[in-house]
PDB file of C-alpha atoms in Angstrom:
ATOM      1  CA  UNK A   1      -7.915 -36.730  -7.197  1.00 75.00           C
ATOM      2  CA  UNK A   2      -9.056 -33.584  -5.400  1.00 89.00           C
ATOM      3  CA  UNK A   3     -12.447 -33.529  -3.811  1.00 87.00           C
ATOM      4  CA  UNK A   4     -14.008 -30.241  -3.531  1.00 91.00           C
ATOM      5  CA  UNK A   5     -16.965 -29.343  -1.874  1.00 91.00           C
ATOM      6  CA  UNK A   6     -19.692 -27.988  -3.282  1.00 87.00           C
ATOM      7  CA  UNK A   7     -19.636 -24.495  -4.666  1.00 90.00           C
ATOM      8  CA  UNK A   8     -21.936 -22.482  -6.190  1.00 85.00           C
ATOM      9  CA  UNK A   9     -21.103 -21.183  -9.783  1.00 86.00           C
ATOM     10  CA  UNK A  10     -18.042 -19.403  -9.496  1.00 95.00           C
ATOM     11  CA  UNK A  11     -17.588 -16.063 -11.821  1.00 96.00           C
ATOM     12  CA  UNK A  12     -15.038 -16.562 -14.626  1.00 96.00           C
ATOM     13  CA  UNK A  13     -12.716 -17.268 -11.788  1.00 97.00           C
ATOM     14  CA  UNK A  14      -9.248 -16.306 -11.678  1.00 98.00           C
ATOM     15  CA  UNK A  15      -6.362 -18.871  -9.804  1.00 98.00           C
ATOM     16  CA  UNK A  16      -3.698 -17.167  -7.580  1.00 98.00           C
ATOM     17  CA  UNK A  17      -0.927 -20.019  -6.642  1.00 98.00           C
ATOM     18  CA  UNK A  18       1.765 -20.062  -4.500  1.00 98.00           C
ATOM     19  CA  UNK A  19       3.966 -22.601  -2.696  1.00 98.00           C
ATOM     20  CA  UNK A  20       6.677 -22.782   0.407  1.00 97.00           C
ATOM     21  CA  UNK A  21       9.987 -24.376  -0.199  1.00 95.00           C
ATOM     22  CA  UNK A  22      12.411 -23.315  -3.270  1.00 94.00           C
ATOM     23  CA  UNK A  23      10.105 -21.335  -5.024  1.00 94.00           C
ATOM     24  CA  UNK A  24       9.234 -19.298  -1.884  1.00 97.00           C
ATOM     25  CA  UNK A  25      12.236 -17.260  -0.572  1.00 97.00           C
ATOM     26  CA  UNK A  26      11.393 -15.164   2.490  1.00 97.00           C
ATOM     27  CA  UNK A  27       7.769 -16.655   2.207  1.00 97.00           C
ATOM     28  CA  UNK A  28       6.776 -13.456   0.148  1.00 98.00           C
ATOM     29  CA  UNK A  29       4.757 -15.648  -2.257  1.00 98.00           C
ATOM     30  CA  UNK A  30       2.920 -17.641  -0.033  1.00 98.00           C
ATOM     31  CA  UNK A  31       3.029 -14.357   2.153  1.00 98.00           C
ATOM     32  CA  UNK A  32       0.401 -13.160  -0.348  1.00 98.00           C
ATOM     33  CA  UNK A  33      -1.967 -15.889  -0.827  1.00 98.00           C
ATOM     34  CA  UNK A  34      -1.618 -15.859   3.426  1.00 98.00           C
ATOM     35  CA  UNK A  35      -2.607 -11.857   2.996  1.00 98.00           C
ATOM     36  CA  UNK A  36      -5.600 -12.165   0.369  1.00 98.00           C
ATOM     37  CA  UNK A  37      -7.228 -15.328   2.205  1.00 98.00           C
ATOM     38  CA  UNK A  38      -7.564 -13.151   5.023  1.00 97.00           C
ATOM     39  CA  UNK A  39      -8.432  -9.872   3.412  1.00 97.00           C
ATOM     40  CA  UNK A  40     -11.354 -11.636   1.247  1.00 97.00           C
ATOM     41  CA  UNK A  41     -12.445 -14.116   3.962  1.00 96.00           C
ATOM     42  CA  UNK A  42     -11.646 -17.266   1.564  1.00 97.00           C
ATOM     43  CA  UNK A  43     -13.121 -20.228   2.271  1.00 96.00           C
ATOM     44  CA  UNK A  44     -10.979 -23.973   1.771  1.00 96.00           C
ATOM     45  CA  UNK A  45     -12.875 -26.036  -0.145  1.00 97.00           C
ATOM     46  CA  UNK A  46     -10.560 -28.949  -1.115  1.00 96.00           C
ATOM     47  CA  UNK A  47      -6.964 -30.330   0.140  1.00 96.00           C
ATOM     48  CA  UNK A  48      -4.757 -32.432  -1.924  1.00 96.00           C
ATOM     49  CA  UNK A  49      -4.143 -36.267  -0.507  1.00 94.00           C
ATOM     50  CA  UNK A  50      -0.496 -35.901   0.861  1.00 95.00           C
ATOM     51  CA  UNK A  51       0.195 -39.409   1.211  1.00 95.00           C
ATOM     52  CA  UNK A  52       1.052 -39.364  -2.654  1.00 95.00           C
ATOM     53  CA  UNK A  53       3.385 -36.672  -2.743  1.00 97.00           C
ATOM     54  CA  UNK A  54       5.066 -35.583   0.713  1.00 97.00           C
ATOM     55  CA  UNK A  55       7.914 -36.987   2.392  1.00 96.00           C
ATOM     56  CA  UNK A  56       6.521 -37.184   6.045  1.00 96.00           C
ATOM     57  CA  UNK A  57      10.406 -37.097   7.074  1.00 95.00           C
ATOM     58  CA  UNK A  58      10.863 -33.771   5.137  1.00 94.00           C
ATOM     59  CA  UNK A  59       8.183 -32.352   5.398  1.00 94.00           C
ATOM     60  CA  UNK A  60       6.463 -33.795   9.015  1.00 95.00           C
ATOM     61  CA  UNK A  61       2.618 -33.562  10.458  1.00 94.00           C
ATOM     62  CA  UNK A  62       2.679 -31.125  13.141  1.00 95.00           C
ATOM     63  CA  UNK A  63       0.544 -32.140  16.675  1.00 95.00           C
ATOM     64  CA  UNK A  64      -1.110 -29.719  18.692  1.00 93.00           C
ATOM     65  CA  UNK A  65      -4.018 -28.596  20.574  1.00 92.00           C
ATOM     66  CA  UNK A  66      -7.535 -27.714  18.883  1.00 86.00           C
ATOM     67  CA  UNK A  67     -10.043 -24.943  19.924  1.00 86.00           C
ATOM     68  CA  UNK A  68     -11.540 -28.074  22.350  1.00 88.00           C
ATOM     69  CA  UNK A  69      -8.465 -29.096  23.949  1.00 89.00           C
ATOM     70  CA  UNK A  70      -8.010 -31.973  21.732  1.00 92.00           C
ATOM     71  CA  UNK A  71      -4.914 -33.163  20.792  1.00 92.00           C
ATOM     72  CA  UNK A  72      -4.634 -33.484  16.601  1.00 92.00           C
ATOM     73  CA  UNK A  73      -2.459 -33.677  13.763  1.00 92.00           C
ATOM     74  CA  UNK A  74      -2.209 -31.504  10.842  1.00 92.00           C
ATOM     75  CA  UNK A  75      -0.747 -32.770   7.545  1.00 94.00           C
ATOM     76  CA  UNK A  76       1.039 -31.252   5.295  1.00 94.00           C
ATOM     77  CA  UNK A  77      -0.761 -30.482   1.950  1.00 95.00           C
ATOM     78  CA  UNK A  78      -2.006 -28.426  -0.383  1.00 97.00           C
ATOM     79  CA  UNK A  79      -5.229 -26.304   0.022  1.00 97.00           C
ATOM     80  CA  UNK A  80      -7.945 -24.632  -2.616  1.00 98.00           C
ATOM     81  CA  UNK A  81     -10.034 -22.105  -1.276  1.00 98.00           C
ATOM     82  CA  UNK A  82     -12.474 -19.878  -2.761  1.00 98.00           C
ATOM     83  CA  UNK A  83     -13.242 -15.718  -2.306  1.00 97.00           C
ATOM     84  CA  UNK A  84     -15.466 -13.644  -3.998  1.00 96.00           C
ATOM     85  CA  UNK A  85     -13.257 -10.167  -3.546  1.00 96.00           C
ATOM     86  CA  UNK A  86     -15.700  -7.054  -2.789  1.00 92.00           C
ATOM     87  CA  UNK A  87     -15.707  -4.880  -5.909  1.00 88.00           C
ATOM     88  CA  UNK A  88     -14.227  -7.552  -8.495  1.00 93.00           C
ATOM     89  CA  UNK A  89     -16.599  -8.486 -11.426  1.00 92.00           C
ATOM     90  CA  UNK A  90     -14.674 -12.244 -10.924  1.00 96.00           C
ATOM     91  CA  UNK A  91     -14.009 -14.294  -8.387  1.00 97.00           C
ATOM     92  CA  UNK A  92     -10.563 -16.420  -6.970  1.00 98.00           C
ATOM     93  CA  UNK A  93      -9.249 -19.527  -6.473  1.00 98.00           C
ATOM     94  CA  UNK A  94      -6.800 -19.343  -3.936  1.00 98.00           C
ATOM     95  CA  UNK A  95      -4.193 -22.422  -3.928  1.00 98.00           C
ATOM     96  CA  UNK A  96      -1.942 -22.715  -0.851  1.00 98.00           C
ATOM     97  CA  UNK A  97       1.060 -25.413   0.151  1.00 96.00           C
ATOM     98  CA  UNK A  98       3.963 -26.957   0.100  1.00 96.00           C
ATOM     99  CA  UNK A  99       6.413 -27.667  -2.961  1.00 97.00           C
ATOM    100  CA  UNK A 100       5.837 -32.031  -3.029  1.00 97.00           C
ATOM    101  CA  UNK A 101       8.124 -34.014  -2.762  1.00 97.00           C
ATOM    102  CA  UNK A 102       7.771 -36.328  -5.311  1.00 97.00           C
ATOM    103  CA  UNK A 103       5.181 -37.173  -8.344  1.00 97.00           C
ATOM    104  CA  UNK A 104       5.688 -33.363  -9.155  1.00 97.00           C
ATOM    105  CA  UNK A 105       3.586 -34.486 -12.566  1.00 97.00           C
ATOM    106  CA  UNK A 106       0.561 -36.357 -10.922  1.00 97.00           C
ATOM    107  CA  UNK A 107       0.779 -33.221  -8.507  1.00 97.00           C
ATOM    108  CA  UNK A 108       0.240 -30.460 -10.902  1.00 97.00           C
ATOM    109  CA  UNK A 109      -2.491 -32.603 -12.955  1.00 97.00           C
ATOM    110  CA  UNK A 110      -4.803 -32.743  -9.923  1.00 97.00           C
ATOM    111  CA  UNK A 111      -4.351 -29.327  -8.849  1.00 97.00           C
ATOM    112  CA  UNK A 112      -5.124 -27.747 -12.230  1.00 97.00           C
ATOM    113  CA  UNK A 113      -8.367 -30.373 -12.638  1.00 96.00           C
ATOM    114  CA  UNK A 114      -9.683 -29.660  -9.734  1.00 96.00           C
ATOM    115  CA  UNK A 115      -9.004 -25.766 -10.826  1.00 96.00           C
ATOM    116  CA  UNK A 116     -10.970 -26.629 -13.999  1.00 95.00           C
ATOM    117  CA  UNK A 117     -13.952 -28.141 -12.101  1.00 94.00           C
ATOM    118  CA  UNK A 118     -14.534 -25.000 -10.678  1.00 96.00           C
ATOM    119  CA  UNK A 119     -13.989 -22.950 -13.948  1.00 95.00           C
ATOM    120  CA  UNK A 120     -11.320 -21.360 -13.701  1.00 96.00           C
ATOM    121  CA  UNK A 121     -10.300 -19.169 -16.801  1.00 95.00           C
ATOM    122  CA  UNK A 122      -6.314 -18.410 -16.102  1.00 96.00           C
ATOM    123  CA  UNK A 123      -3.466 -19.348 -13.760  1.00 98.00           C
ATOM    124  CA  UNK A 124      -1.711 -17.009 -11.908  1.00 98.00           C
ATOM    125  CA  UNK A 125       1.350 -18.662 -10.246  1.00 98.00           C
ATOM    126  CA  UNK A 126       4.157 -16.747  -7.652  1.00 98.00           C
ATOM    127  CA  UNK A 127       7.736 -17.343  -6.146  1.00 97.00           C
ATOM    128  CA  UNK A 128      10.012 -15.103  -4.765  1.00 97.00           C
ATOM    129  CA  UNK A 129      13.983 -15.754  -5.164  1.00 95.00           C
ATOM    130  CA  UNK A 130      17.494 -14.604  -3.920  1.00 95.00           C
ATOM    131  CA  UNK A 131      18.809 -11.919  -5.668  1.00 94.00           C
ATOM    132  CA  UNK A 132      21.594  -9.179  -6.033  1.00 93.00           C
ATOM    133  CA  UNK A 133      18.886  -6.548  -5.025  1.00 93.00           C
ATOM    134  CA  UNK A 134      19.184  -4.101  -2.416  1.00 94.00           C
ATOM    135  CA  UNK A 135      16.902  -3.720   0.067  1.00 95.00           C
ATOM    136  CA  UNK A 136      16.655   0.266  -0.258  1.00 94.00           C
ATOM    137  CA  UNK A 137      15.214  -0.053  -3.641  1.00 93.00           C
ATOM    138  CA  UNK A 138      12.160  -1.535  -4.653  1.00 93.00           C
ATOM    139  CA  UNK A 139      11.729  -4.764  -5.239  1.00 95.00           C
ATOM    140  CA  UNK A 140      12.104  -6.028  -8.435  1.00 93.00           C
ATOM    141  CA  UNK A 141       9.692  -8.544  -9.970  1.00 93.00           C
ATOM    142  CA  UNK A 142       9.561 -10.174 -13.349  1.00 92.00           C
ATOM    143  CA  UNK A 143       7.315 -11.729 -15.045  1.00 91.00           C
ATOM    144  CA  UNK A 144       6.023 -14.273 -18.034  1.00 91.00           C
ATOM    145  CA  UNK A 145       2.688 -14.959 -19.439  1.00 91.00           C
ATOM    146  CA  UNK A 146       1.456 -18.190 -21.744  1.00 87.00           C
ATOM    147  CA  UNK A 147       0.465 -15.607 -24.042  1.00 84.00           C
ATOM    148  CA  UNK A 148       2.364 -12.848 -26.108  1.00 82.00           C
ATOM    149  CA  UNK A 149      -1.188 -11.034 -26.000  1.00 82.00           C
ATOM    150  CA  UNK A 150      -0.657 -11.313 -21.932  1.00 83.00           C
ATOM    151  CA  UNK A 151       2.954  -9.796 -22.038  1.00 82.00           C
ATOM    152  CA  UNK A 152       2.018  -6.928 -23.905  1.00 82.00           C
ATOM    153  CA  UNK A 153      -1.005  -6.011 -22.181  1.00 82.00           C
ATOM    154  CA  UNK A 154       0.795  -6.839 -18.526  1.00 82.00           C
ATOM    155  CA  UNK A 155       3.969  -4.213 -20.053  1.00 79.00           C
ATOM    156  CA  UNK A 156       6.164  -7.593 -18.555  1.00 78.00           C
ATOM    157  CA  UNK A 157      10.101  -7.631 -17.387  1.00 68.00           C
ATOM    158  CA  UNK A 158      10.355 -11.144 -18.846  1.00 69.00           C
ATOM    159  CA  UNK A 159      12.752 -13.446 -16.833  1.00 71.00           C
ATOM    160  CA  UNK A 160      15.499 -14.478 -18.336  1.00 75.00           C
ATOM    161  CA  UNK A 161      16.736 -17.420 -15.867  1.00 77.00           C
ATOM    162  CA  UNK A 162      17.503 -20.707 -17.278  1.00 85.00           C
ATOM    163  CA  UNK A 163      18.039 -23.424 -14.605  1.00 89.00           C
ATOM    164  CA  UNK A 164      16.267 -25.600 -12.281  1.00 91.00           C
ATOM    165  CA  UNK A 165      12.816 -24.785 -10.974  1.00 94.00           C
ATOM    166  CA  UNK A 166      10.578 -25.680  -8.546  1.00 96.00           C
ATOM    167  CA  UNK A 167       6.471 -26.698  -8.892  1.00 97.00           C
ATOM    168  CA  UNK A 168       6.117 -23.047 -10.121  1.00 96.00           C
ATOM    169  CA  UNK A 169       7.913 -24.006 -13.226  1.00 95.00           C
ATOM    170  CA  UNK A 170       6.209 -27.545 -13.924  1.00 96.00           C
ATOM    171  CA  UNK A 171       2.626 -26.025 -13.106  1.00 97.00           C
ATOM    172  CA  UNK A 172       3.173 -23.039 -15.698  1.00 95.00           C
ATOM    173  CA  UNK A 173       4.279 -25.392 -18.236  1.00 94.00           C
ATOM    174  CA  UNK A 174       1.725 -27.377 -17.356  1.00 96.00           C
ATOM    175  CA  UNK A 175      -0.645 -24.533 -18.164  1.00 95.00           C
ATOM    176  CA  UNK A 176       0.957 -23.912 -21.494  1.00 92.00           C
ATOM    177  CA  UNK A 177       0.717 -27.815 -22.699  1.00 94.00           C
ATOM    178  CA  UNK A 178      -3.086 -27.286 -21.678  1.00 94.00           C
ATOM    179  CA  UNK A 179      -3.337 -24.619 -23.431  1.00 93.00           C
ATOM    180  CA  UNK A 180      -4.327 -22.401 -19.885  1.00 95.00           C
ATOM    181  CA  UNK A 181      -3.378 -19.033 -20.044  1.00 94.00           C
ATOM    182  CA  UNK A 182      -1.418 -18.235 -17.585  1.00 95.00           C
ATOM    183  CA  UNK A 183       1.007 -15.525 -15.657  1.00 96.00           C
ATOM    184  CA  UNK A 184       3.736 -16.160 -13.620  1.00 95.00           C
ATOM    185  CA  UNK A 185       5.600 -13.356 -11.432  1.00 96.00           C
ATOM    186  CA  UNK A 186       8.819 -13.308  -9.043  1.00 96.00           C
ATOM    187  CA  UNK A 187       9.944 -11.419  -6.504  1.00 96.00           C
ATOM    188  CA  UNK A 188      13.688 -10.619  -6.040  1.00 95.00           C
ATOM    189  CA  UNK A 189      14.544 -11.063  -2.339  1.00 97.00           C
ATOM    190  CA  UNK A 190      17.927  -9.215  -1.040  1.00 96.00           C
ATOM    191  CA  UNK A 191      19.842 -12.354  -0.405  1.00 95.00           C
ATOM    192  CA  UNK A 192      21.864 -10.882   2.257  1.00 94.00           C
ATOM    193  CA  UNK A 193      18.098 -10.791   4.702  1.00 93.00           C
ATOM    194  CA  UNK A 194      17.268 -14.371   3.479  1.00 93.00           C
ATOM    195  CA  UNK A 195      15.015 -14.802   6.997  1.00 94.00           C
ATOM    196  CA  UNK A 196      11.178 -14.814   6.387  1.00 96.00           C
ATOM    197  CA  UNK A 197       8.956 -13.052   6.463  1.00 96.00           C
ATOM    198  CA  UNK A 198       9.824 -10.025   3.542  1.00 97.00           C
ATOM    199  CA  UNK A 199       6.490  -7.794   3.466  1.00 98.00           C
ATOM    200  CA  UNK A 200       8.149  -5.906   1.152  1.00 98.00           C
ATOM    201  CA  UNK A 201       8.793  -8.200  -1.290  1.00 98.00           C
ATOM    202  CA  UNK A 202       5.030  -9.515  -0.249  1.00 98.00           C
ATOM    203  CA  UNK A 203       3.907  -5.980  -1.191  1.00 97.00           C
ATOM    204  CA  UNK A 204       5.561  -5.986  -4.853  1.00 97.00           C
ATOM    205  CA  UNK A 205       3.857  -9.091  -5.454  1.00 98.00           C
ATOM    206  CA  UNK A 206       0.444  -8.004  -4.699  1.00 98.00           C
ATOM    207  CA  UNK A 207       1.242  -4.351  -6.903  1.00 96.00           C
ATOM    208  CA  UNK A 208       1.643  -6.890  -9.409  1.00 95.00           C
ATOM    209  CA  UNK A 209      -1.686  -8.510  -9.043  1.00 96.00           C
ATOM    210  CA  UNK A 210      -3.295  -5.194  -8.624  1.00 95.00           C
ATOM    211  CA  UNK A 211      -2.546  -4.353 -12.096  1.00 92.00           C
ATOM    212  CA  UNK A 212      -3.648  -7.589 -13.577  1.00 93.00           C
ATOM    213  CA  UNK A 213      -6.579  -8.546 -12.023  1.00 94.00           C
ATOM    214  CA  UNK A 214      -7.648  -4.290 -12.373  1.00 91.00           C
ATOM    215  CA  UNK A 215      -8.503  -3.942  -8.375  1.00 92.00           C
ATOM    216  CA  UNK A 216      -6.716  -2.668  -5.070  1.00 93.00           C
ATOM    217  CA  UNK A 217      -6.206  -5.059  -2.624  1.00 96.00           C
ATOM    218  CA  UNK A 218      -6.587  -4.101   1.159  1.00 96.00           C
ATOM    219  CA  UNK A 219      -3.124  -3.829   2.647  1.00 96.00           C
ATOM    220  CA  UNK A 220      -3.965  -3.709   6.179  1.00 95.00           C
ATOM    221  CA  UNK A 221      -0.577  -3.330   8.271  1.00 96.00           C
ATOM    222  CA  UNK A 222       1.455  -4.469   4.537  1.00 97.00           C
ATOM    223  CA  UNK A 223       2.943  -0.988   4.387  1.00 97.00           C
ATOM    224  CA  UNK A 224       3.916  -0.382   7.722  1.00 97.00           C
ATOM    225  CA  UNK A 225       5.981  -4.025   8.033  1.00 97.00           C
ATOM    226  CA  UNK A 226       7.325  -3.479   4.892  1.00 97.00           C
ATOM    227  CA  UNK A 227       8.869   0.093   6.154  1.00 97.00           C
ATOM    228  CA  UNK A 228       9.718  -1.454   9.446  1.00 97.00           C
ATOM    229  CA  UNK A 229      11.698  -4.145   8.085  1.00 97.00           C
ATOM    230  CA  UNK A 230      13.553  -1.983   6.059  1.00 96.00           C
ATOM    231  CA  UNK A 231      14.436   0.022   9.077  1.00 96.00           C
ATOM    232  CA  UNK A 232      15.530  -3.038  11.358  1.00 95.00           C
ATOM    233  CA  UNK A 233      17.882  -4.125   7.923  1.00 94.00           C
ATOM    234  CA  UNK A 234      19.078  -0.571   8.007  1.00 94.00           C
ATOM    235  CA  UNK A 235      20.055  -0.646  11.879  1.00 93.00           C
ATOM    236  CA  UNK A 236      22.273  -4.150  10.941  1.00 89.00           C
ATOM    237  CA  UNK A 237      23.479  -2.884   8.187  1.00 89.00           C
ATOM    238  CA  UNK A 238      24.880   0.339  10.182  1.00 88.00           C
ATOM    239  CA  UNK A 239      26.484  -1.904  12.659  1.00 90.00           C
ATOM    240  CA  UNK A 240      28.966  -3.580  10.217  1.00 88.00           C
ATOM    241  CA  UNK A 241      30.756  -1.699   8.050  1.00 90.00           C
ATOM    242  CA  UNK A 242      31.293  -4.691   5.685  1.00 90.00           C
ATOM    243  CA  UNK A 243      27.649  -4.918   5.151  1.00 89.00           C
ATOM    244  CA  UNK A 244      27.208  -1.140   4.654  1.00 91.00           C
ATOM    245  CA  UNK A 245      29.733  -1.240   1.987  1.00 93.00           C
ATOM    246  CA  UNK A 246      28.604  -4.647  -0.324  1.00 94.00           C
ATOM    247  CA  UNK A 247      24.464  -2.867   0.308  1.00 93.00           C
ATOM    248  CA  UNK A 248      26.090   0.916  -1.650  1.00 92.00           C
ATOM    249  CA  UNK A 249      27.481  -1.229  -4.107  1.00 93.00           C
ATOM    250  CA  UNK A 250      24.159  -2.883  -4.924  1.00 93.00           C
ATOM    251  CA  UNK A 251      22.576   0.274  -4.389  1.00 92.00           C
ATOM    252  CA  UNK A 252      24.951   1.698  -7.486  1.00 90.00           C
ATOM    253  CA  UNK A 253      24.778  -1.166  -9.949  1.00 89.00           C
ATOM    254  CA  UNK A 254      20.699  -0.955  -9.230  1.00 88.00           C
ATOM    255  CA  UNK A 255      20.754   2.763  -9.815  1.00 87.00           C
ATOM    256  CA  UNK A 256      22.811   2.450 -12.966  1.00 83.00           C
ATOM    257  CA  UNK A 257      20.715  -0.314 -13.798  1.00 76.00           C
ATOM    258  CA  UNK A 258      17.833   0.100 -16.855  1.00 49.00           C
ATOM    259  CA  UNK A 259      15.075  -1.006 -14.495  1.00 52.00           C
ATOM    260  CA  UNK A 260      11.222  -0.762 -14.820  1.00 52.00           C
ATOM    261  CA  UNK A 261      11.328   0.652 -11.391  1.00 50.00           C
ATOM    262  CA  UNK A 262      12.800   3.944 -12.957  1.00 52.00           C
ATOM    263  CA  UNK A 263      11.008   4.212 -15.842  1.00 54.00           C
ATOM    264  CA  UNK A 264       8.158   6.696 -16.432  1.00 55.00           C
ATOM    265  CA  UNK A 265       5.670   3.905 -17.230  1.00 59.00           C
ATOM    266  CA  UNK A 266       6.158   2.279 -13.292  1.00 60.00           C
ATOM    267  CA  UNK A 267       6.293   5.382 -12.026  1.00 53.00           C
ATOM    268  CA  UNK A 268       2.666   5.737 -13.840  1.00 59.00           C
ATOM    269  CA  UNK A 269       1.801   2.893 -12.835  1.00 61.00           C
ATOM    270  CA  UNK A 270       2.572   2.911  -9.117  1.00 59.00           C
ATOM    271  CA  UNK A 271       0.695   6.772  -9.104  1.00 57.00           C
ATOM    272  CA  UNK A 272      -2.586   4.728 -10.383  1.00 64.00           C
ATOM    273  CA  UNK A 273      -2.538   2.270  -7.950  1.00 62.00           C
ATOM    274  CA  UNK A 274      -2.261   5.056  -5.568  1.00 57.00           C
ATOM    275  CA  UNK A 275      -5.438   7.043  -6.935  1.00 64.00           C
ATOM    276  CA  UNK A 276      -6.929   3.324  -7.124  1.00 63.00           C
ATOM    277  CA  UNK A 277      -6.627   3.251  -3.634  1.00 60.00           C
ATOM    278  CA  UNK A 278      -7.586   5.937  -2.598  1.00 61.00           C
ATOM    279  CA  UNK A 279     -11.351   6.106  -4.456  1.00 65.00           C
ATOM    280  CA  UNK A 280     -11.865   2.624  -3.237  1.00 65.00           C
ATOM    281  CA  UNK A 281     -11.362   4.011   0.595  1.00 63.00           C
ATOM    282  CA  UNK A 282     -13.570   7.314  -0.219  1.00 57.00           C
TER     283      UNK A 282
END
């Protein structure tokens, strides 16, 4: 069981969750719970046990050096923290960690009760994978919701994977057995620039949350990595020709492709986020 520490009434809170490990490719998903603890000054409030559910040997304590000079270990676990974002009529609990290793059940129980003790309303779970998507196109994310009222409002690209998944998975269906709604989105990462971190596949995730949750998020620097690291995958991609070659190909399949990204409605959509933006800094 989760202990949390006290917290005043929350408002019709809203859960954002994302873990590292398989669910987490280039870190963009836990990239953007990273981003919007910092941006809304979240505050931790509870940490999972890990004795129950890490593999010290996998996943190991790190030791260093706290702001005293003390020498200390940090476990690895899995943290809840709470914001109340300026300008949101709701408020956000932020969930943070590692994929366990083990007692992936137990694990999602006590991290959507201790969700519930603090009221939240819906789960909002992300992961980024490896994908056949160039990196000079936008990043393509899909999506699925407990609720057919959710994918229609949310104008979805349902995934169609079938395979193994990670604690993403077994918390969403979790959610759905508990009759939580939730929505769960994924970022596809170029697989060919596997190396963390991806800000722009950070940056499609938090359009996506943008559009659900009705607000724009503070970027900060977002916008400026994500164009930089598009640049440095440019330079290595003009340096082998072999590279250059397999990224057009992509580029052509994408471009042929049916994709939300092309259609009128995202285009719409990315143009309101824009003016969103922009009356939030005025």
């Amino acid at each position: 069981m989760i202990e949390i520490d006290d917290v005043e009434g929350l408002v019709d809170p809203v859960v954002i969750a994302a873990f590292e490990g398989w669910n987490d490719a280039a870190d963009a998903a836990s990239g953007v719970v990273d981003h919007l603890m910092n941006v809304w000054g979240a505050r931790v409030v509870g940490a999972i046990d890990p004795e129950e559910f890490y593999d010290f040997q996998v996943n190991r304590p790190s030791v260093g050096t706290d702001e005293n000079g003390m020498r200390r270990l940090t476990w690895p676990t899995t943290r809840i923290a709470v914001a109340s974002p300026p300008g949101m009529e709701r408020d956000v609990i932020l969930v943070r960690g590692l994929e366990p290793n083990m007692r992936w059940r137990q694990f999602s129980a006590e991290v959507l009760a201790a969700c519930d003790d603090l009221g939240a309303t819906m789960v909002i779970t992300l992961g980024a994978l490896l994908a056949d998507s160039p990196h000079t196109r936008p990043i393509p994310v899909t999506g699925s919701a407990s609720e057919p009222e959710l994918v229609d409002r949310l104008k979805l690209d349902e995934s169609t994977y079938e395979g193994p998944t990670g604690i993403v998975g077994v918390i969403q269906d979790a959610c759905v057995r508990l009759d939580i709604p939730s929505v769960s989105y994924w970022a596809a990462v170029p697989h060919y620039v596997a190396a963390p971190p991806c800000p722009k596949a950070t940056l499609a995730l938090l359009g996506q949350l943008e559009d659900l949750l009705g607000t724009s998020i503070p970027l900060e620097d977002l916008p400026e990595d994500a164009r930089a690291w598009e640049r440095g995958v440019d330079e290595l991609a003009g340096e082998d020709e072999e590279i250059a070659e397999y990224v057009r190909s992509l580029e052509e399949s994408r471009d042929t492709a049916d994709l939300p990204e092309a259609s009128g409605e995202a285009i719409a959509r990315e143009f309101e986020r824009y003016l969103k933006r922009r009356g939030d800094d005025a």
